[in-house]
Coordinates of C-alpha atoms in Angstrom, one line a residue:
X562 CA 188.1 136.6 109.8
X563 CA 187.1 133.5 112.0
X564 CA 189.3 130.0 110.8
X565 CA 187.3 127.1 110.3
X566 CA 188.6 125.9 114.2
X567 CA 187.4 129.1 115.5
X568 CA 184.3 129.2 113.5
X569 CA 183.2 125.7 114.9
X570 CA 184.5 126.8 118.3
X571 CA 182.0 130.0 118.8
X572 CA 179.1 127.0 118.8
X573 CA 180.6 124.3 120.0
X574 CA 178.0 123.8 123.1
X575 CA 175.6 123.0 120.5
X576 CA 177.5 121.0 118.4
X577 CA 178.6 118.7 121.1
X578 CA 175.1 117.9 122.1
X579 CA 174.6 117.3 118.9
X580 CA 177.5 114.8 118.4
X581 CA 176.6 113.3 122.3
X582 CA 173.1 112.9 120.8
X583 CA 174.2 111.0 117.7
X584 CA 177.0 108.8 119.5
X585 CA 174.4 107.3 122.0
X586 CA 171.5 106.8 119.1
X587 CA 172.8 103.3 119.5
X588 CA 171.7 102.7 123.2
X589 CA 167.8 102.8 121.3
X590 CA 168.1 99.5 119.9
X591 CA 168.1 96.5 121.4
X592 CA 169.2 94.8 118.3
X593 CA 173.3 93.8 119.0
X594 CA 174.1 94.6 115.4
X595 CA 171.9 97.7 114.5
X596 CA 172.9 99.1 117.8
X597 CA 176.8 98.6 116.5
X598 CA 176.3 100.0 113.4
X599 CA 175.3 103.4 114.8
X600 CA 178.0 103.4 117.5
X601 CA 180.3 102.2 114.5
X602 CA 179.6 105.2 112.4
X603 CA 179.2 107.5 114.7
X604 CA 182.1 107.1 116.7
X605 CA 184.4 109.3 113.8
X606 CA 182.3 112.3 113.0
X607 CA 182.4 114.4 110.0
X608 CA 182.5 117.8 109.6
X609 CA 178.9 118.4 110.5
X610 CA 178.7 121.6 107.8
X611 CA 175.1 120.9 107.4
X612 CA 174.4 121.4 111.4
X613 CA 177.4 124.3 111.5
X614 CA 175.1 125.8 108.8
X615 CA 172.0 125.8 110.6
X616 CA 173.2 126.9 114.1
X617 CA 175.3 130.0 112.7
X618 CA 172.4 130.5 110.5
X619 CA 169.9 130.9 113.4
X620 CA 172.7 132.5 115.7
X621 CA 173.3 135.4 112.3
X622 CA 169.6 136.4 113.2
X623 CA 169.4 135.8 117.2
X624 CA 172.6 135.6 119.0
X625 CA 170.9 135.2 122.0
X626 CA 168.0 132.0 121.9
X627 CA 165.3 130.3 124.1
X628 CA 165.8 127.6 125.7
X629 CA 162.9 126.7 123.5
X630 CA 164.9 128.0 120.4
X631 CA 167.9 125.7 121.3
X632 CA 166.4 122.6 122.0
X633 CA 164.5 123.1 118.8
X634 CA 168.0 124.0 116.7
X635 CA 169.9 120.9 118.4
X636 CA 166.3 118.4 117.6
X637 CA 166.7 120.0 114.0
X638 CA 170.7 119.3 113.5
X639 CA 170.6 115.7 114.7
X640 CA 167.8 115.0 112.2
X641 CA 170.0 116.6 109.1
X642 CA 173.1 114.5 110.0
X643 CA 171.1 111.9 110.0
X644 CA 169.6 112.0 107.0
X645 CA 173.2 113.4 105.2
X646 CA 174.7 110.4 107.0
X647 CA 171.6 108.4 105.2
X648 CA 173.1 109.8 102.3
X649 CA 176.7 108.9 102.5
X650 CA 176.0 105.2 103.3
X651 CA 174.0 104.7 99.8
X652 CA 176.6 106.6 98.2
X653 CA 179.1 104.3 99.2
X654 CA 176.8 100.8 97.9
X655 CA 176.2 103.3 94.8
X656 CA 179.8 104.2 94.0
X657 CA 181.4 100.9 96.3
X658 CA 183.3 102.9 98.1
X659 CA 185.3 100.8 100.9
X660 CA 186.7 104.2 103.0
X661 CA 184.9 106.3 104.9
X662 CA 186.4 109.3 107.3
X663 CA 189.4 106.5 108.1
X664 CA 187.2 104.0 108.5
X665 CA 185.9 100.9 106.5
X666 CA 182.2 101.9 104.9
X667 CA 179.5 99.7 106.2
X668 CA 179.0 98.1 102.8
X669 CA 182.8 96.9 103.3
X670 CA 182.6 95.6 106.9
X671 CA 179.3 93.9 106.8
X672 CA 178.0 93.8 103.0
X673 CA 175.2 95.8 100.8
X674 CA 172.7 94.1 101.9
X675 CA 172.9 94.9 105.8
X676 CA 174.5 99.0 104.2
X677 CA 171.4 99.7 102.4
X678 CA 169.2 98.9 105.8
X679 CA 171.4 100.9 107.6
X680 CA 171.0 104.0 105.5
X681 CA 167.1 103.2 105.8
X682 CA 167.1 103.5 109.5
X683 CA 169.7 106.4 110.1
X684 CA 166.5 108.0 107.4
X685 CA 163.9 106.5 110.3
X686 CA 165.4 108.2 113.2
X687 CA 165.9 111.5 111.5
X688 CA 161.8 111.3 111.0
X689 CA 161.1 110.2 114.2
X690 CA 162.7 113.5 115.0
X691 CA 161.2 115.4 112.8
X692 CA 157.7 114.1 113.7
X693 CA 158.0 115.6 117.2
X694 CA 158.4 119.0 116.2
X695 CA 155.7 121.7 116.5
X696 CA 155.0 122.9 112.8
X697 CA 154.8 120.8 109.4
X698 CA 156.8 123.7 107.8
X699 CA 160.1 122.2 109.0
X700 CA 158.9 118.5 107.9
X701 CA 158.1 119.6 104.4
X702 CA 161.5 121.6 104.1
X703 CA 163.0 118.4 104.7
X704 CA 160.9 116.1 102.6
X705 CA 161.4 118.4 99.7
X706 CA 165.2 118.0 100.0
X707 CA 165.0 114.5 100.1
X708 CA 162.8 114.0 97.0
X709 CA 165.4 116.5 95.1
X710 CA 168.5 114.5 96.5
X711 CA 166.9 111.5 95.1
X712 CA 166.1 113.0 91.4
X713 CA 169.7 114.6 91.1
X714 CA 171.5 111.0 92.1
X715 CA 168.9 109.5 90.0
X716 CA 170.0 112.0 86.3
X717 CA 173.3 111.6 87.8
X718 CA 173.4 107.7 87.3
X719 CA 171.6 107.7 84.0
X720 CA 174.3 109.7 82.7
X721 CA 177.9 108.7 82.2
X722 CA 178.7 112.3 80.5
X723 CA 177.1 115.1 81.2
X724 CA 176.8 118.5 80.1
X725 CA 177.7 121.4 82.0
X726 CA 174.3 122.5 82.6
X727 CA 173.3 119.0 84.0
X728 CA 176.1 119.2 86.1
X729 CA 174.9 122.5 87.5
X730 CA 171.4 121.0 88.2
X731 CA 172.3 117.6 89.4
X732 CA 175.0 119.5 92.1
X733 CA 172.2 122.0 92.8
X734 CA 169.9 118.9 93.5
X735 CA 172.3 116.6 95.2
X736 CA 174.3 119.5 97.6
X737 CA 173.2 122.9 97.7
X738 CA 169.4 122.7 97.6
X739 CA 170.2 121.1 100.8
X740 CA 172.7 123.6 102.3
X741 CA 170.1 126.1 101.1
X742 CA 167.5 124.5 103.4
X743 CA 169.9 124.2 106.7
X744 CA 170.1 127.9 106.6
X745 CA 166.5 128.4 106.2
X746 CA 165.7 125.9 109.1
X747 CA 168.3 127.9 111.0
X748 CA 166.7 131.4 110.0
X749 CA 163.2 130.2 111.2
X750 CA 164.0 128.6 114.2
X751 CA 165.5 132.1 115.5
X752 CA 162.0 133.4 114.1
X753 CA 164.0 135.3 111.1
X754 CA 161.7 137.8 108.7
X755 CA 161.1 136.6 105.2
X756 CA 163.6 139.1 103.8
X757 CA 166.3 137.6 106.1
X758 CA 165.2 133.7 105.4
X759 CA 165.7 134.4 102.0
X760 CA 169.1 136.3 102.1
X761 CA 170.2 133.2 104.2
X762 CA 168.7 130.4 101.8
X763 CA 170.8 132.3 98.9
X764 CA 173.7 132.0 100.6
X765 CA 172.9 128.3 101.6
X766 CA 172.3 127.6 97.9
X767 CA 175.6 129.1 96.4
X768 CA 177.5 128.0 99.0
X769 CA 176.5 124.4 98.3
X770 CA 177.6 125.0 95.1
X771 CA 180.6 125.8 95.9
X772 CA 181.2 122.9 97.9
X773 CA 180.2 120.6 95.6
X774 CA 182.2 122.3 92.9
X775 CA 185.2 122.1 94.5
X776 CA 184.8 118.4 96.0
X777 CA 184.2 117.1 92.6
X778 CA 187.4 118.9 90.9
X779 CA 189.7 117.8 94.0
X780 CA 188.1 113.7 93.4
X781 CA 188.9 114.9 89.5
X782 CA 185.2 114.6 88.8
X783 CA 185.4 117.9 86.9
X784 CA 187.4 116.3 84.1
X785 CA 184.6 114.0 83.1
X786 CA 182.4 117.3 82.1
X787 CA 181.8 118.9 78.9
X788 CA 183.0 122.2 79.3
X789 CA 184.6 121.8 81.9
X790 CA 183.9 122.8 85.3
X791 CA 186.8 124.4 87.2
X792 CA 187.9 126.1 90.5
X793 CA 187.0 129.5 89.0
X794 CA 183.3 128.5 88.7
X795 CA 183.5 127.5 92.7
X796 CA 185.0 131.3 93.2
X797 CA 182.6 132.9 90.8
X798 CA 179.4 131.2 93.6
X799 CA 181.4 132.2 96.7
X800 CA 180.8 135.6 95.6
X801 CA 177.4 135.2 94.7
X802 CA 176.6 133.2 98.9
X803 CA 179.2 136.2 100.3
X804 CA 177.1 138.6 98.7
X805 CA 174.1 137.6 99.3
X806 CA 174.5 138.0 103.0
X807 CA 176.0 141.1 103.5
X808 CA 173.7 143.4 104.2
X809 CA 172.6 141.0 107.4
X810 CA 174.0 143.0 110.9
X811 CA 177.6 141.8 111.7
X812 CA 178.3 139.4 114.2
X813 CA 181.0 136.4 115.3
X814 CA 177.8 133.8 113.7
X815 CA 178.2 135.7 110.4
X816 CA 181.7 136.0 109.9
X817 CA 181.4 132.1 111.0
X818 CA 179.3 131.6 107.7
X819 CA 181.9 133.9 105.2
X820 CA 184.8 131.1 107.4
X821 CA 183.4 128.2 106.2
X822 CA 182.7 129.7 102.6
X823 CA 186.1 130.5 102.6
X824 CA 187.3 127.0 103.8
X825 CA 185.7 125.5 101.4
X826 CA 187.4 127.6 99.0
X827 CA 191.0 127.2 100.5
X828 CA 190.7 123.6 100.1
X829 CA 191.0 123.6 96.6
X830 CA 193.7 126.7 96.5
X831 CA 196.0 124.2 98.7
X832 CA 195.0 121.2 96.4
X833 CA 196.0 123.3 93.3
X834 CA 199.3 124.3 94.9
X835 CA 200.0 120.3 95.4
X836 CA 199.3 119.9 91.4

């Protein structure tokens, strides 16, 4: 089985345009300061699951892609880190977080007034992207996560204790309705057959759960549900993504997919060992 290294190695082409892509976003703006807040948080990227998710996805179902195909995948990732890096920068105003990958968060180096705007137009560019591509299909997948995101963090804030179902649906709002939608976006840019786009969306879906599962009980989120929520409910969705793709033909892309699935999951087995 592929480590998470080798994993992000086997497309690493494609995930370097998309960094490249991201790093220069700045050079759009002639604004000084907007122009250094996009060079400023891109400079340290993440772990870009989302866009690992949609190339392997696409790559599980068509190794070998268009020139056509590619350009679409790459157009496709930028806009998803975008709007996941819209995301994070609200989170932090929400939650007042001051770190970020190393770095300060933008609401700590220049306030949340100037954060908040920021988030707005990383959400701007990923549309201006969007708006370029052929089909609405893509631009309503993506709207549709967007809206849910926005309801989950919404329950999410009105409630200071939640149950274990709410948990369930505001982590299946917030996280893995948007994993779930990478790997469909992946599937249907390599022109994947309804049977396969769905196999891949269930695997998106589960394994967002069981990302978001096992973020929250490493942060020690877990502790602040009823009925608690442990590593073991993260396990019992791994099963659920791994199994849900298994029947799919066997390739480097797919065992990339079971890697990161099993990442995720190795995470919290090293975090538990540390307890």
């Amino acid at each position: 089985m592929l480590s998470f290294i080798e994993t992000k190695n086997s497309v690493d082409k494609e995930l370097y345009e998309v960094e490249m892509i991201l790093k220069n976003m700045g050079k759009d703006f002639n604004s000084g300061l907007t122009k250094d807040i996009f060079d400023y948080f891109f400079k340290v990227p993440g772990k870009y699951l989302r866009p690992l998710l949609i190339i392997l996805s696409a790559k599980t179902i068509k190794p070998n892609m268009t020139m056509e195909q590619k350009k679409k995948l790459i157009e496709l990732s930028v806009a998803i880190e975008l709007i996941h890096s819209a995301s994070l920068v609200h989170d932090d105003i929400i939650d007042n977080d001051l770190i970020r990958r190393g770095q300060k968060t933008l609401n700590n180096v220049h306030g949340r007034k100037i954060a908040v705007l920021s988030g707005d137009i990383f959400y701007a560019k990923a549309f201006s992207i969007l708006l370029k591509l052929p089909t609405m299909e893509e631009k309503r997948i993506i709207t549709q996560v967007i809206e849910e995101m926005c309801i989950a963090e919404i329950e999410q804030a009105r409630n200071k204790e939640i149950s274990r179902e709410d948990y369930l649906n505001i982590i299946k709002g917030k996280t893995a309705v948007f994993m779930s939608a990478c790997c469909k976006l992946g599937a249907k840019a390599a022109e994947a057959n309804e049977d396969e786009i769905i196999k891949l969306e269930e695997f998106g879906l589960n394994f967002g759960m069981v990302y978001q599962i096992v973020d929250d009980c490493m942060d020690g989120d877990c502790n602040a549900i009823k009925n608690n929520i442990t590593i073991e409910n993260a396990k019992e969705f791994a099963i659920k993504a791994d199994e849900a793709i298994e029947n799919l033909e066997t390739s480097i892309y797919k065992q990339g997919l079971i890697s990161l699935l099993n990442y995720v999951i190795d995470l919290s087995n090293r975090e538990i060992k540390k307890a």
